XYZ file of C-alpha atoms in Angstrom:
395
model
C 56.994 -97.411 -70.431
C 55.087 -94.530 -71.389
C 52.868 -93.824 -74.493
C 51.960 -90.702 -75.884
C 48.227 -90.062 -75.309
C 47.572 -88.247 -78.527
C 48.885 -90.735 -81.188
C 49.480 -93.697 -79.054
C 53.028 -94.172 -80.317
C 55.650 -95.323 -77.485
C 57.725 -92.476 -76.010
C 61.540 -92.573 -75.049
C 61.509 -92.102 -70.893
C 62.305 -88.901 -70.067
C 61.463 -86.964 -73.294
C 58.732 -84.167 -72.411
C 56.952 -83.845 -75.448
C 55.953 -87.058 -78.377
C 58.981 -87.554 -80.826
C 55.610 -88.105 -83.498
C 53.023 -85.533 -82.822
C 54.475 -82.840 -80.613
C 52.002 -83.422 -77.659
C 52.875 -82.453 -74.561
C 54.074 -85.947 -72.585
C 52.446 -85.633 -69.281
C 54.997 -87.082 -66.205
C 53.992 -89.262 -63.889
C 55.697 -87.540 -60.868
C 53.540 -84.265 -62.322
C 50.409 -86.304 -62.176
C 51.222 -87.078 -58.676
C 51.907 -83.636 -57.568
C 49.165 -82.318 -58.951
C 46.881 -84.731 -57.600
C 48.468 -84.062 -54.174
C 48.281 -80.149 -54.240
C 44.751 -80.849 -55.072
C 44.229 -83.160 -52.427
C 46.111 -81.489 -50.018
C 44.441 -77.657 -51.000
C 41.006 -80.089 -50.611
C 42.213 -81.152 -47.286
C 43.893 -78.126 -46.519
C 40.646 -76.133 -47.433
C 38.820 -78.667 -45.178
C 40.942 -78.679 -42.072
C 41.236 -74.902 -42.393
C 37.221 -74.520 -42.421
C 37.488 -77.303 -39.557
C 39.807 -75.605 -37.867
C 37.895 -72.237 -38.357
C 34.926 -73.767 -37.063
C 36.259 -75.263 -34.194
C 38.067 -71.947 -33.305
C 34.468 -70.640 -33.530
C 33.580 -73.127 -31.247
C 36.493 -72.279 -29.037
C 35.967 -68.592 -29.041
C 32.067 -69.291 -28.502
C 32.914 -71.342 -25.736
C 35.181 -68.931 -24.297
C 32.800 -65.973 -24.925
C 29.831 -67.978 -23.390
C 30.912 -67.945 -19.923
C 31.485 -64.119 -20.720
C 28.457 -63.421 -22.116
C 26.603 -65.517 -19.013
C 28.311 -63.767 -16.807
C 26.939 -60.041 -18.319
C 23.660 -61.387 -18.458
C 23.561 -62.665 -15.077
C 24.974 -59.108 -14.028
C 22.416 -57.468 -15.979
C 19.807 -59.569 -14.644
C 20.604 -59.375 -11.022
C 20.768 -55.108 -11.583
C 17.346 -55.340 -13.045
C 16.322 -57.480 -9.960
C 18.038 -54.988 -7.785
C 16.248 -51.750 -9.176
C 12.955 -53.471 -9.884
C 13.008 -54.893 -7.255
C 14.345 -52.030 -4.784
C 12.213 -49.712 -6.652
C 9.266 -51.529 -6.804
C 9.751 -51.828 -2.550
C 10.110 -48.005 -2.111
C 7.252 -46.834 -4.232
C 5.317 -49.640 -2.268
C 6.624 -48.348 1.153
C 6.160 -44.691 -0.072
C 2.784 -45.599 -1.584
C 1.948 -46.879 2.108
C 3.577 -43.704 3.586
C 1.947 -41.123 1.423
C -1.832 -41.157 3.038
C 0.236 -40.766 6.447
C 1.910 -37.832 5.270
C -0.914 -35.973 3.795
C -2.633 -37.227 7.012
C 0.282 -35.272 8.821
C -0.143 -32.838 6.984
C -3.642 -32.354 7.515
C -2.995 -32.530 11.056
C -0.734 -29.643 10.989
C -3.405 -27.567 8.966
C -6.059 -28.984 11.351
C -3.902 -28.044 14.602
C -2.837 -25.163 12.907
C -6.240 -24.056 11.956
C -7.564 -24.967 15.425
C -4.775 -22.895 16.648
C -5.581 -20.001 14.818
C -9.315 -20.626 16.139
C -8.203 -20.822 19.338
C -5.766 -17.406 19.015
C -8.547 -15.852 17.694
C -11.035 -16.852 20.652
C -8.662 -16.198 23.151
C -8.082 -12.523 21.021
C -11.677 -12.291 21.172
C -12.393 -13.221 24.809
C -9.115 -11.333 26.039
C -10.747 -7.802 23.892
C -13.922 -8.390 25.154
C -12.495 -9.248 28.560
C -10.677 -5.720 28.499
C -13.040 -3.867 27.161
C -16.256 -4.040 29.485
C -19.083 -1.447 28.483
C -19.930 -1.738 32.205
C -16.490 -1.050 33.739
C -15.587 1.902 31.303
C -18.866 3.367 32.169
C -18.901 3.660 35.748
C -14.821 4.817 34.992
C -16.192 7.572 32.856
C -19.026 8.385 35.569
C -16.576 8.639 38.236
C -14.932 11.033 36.297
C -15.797 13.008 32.866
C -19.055 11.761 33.499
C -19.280 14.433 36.537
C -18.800 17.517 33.921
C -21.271 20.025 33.072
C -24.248 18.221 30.565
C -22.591 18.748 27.337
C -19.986 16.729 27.099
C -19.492 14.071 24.791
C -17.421 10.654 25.095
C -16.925 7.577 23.087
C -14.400 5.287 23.677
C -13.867 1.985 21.369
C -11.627 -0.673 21.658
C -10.583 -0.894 17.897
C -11.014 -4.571 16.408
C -13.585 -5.273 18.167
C -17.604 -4.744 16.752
C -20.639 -3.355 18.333
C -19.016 -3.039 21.942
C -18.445 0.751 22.019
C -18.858 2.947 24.895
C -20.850 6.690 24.553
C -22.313 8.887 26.630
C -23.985 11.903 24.547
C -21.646 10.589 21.707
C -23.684 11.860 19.029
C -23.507 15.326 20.741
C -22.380 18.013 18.325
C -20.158 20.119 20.612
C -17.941 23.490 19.613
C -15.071 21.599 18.223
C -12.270 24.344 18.786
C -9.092 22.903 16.719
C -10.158 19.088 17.028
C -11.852 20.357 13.599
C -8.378 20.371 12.609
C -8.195 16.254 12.583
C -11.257 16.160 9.535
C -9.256 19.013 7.212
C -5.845 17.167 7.857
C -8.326 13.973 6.417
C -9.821 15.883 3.735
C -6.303 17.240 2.800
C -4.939 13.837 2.410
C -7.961 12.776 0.400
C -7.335 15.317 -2.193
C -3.912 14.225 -2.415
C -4.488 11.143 -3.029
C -7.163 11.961 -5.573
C -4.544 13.681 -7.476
C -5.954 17.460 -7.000
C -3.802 18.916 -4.956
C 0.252 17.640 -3.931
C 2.320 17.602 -0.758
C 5.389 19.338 -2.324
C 3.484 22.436 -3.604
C 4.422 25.113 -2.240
C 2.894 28.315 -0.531
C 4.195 31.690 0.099
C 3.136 33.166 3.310
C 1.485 36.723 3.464
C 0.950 39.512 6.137
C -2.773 38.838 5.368
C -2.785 35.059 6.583
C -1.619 36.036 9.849
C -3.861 35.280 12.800
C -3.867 35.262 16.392
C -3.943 32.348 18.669
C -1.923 29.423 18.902
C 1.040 28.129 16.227
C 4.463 29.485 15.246
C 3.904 30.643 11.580
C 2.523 34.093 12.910
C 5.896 34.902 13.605
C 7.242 33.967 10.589
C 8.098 36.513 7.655
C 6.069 37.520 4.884
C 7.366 35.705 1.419
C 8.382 32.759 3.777
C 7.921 29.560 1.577
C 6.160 26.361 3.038
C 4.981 22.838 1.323
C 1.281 21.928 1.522
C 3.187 18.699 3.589
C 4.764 21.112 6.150
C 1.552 23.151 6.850
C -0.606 20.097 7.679
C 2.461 19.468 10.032
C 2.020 23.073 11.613
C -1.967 22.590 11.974
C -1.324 19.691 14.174
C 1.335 19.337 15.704
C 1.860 23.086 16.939
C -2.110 23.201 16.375
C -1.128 26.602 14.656
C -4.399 28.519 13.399
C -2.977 30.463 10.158
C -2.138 27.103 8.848
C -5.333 25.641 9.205
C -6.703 28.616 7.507
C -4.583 28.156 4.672
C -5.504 24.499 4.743
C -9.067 25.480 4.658
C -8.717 27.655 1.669
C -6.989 25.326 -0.334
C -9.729 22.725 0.430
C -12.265 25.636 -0.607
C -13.468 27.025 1.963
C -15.603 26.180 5.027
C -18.447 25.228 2.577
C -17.224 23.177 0.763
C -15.027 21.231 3.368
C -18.549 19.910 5.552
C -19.092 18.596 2.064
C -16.308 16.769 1.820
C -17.108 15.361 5.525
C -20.135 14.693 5.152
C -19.918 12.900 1.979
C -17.862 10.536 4.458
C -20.501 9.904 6.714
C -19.191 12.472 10.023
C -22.869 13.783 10.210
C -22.111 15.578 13.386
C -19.363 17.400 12.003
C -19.876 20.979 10.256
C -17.193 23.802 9.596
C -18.726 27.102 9.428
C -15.607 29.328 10.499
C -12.185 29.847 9.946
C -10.063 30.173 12.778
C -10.042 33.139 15.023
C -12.668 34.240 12.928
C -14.742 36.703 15.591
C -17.056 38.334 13.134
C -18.027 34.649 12.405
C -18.179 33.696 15.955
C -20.587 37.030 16.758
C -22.996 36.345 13.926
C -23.349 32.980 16.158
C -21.244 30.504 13.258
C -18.908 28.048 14.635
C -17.125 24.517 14.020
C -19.283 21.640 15.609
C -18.109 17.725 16.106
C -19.249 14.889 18.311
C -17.382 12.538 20.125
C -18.945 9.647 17.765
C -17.414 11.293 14.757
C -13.848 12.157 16.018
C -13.793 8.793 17.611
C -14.931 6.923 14.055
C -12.540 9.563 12.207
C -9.418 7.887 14.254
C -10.336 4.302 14.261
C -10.275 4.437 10.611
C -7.008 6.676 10.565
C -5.721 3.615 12.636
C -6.935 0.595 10.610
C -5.599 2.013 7.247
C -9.526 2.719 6.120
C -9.755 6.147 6.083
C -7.970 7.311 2.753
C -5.597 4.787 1.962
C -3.029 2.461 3.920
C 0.210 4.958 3.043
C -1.834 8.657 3.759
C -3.233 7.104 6.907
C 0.577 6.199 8.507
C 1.250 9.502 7.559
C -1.509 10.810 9.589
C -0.967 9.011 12.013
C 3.108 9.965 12.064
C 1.666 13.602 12.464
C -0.747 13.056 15.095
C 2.421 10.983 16.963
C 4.292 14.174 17.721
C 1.296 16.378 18.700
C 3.067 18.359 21.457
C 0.028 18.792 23.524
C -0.559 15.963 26.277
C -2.014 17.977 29.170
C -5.381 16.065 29.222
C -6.203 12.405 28.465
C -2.450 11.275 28.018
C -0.780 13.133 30.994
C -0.919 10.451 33.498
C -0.741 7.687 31.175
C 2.474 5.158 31.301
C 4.844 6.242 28.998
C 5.277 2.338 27.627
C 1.737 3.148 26.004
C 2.449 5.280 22.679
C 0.015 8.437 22.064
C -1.432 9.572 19.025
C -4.055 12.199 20.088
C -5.390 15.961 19.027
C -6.776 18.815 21.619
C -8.945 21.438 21.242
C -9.592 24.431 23.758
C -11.914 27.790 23.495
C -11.638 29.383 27.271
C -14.277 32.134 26.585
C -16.996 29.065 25.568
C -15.718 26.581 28.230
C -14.422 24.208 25.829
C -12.023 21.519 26.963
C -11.618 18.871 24.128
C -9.098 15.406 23.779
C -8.801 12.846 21.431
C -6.913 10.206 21.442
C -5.617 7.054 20.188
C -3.818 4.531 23.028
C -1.206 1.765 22.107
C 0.203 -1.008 23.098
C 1.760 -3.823 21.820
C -1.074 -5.956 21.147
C -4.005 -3.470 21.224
C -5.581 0.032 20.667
C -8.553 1.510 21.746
C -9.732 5.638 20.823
C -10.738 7.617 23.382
C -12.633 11.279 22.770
C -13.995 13.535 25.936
C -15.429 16.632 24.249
C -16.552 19.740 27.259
C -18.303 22.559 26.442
C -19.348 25.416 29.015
C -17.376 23.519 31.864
C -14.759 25.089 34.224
C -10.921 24.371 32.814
C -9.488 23.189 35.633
C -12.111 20.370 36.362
C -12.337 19.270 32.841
C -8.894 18.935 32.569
C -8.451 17.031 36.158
C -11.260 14.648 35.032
C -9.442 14.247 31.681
C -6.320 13.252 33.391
C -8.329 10.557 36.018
C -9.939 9.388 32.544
C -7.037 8.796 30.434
C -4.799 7.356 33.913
C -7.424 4.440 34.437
C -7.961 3.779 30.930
C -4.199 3.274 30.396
C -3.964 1.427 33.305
C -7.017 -1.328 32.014
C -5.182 -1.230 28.321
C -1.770 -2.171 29.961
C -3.237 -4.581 32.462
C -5.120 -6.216 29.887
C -2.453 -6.401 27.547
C -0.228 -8.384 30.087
């Protein structure tokens, strides 16, 4: 029996709303439903967050071993390169001290080689250059010309161990003048004043007698200042070096120049084949101290600077005249060398520069009022032994 909740009167069964007030009958089936679909969204709510949880737990416990197992990667990596690392930088912390010690034991052995190169260098140059042996060399030979003449020889590197015999001697210098204008040539050049590709017209009125080829040469004949140093050496031809001389301003002013060098001994006073000079009693003086200075600095670059010195010395390499100091010599031993001869005033002069592969010395025999053929045989003797010590030595 059901009653309507509103009014309280009794309701027919089945009838949906009260038959006296119109209220809506509530059903007992509806109650029950209701109730249930609460109860089970309540339940269904629950398990659900349950079962969400526990799928969290599930997940979580299938993620765990996951997660362990990156960790324990990670962790063993960090073990690995900490651990690796920190063993190398220890081993290479107890290796570096050795290393710079090996190091320092190569510079050491290196530097005690170089010590000992340079001692043995040392001992060998003084070894083959004895003051007492080159003397009684030059006695036995040069040494038995006529009073003036003038030697120096130097093995170059090494200080204070020159040999000279009246090496401060000025003697008549014939064309070995022609070594301190081809220096005082290059010295303007490389001061800027004058250049090697200027060029010079020859004239009837530079020709002179004597030796060289540009006497036979015609007037309006152009030359370079480069090719008429070549002529004054290497074909020792006069009316170059009179050219030379006038472009370096005269004889004056070219003892100047050398002396403002330090070559005391040397003086120009003449130009070549200059016989109104030579009869008024003027003439071109040099010592065997100067000449032999002039080329040791040719050699070692000090003279005027490291690229005009080669090119000196490239010039005085294909002087064509080796009839004195160089004639006997071995041909293995290169030549770089300048003569000098006046017949009338018994002048016989050589200088020259001896190579090998490992050493140089500079040898200068200047002869004045001698006899031609002796100075020259003496010359040859000279330069034969000296060769012969510089390639022995060398060995």
């Amino acid at each position: 029996m059901t009653y309507c909740e509103e009014c309280g009167k009794k309701l027919t069964d089945g009838v949906s709303f009260c038959e006296y007030c119109g209220t809506l009958v509530k059903q007992e089936n509806q109650k029950d439903t209701t109730e249930y679909e609460d109860i089970e969204d309540t339940q269904f709510e629950t398990v659900t967050e349950v079962v969400s949880e526990e799928e969290q737990v599930h997940e979580t416990q299938k993620k765990t071993p996951k997660r362990k197992w990156f960790v324990a990667v990670i962790l063993i990596i960090l073990v690995v390169v900490v651990g690796g690392g920190g063993y190398w930088w220890f081993t290479q912390k107890d290796k570096a001290p050795v290393t710079q010690s090996s190091k320092t034991s190569e510079r050491t052995s290196s530097s005690t080689t170089e010590e000992s190169i340079s001692t043995s260098t040392e001992q060998s140059s003084q070894s083959a250059f004895n003051k007492q042996e080159i003397e009684e060399l030059a006695n036995s030979t040069v040494g038995k010309l006529p009073n003036k003449t003038s030697v120096f020889v130097s093995m170059i590197g090494e200080k204070n161990n020159d040999y000279e015999n009246n090496g401060s001697t000025p003697i008549r210098s014939a064309s070995i003048i022609k070594l301190f204008l081809m220096e005082a040539f290059y010295r303007e050049v490389d001061e800027g004043t004058i250049r090697l590709d200027e060029s010079y017209i020859l004239k009837d009125t530079d020709k002179v007698g004597g030796t060289g080829v540009l006497q036979n040469y015609t007037e309006g004949t152009e030359l370079t200042y480069q090719e008429l140093v070549r002529h004054m050496i290497v074909d020792s031809d006069n009316m170059a070096g009179n050219i030379v001389m006038n472009i370096l301003g005269g004889p004056e002013n070219i003892t100047k120049l050398i002396h403002d060098h330090g070559f005391n001994d040397t003086r120009v006073e003449r130009k070549f084949v200059d016989t109104a000079a030579l009869a008024a009693g003027k003439d071109n003086y040099t010592s065997a101290v100067d000449v032999g200075n002039l080329l040791k600095k040719i050699y070692q670059r000090e003279a005027v600077s490291p690229q005009y010195d080669q090119s000196m010395l490239e010039v005085l390499k294909y002087n064509k005249n080796h009839s004195k100091l160089p004639k006997q010599i071995d041909p293995a031993i290169a030549v770089y060398n300048k003569t000098g001869e006046y017949q009338e005033y018994g002048v016989q002069n050589d200088a020259c520069i001896f190579e090998t592969n490992d050493r140089a010395c500079v040898a200068v025999v200047l002869s004045e009022d001698g006899n031609e053929s002796e100075q020259v045989s003496a010359m040859n003797e000279f330069g034969q032994q000296l060769g012969e010590l510089l390639g022995e030595e060398g060995k």
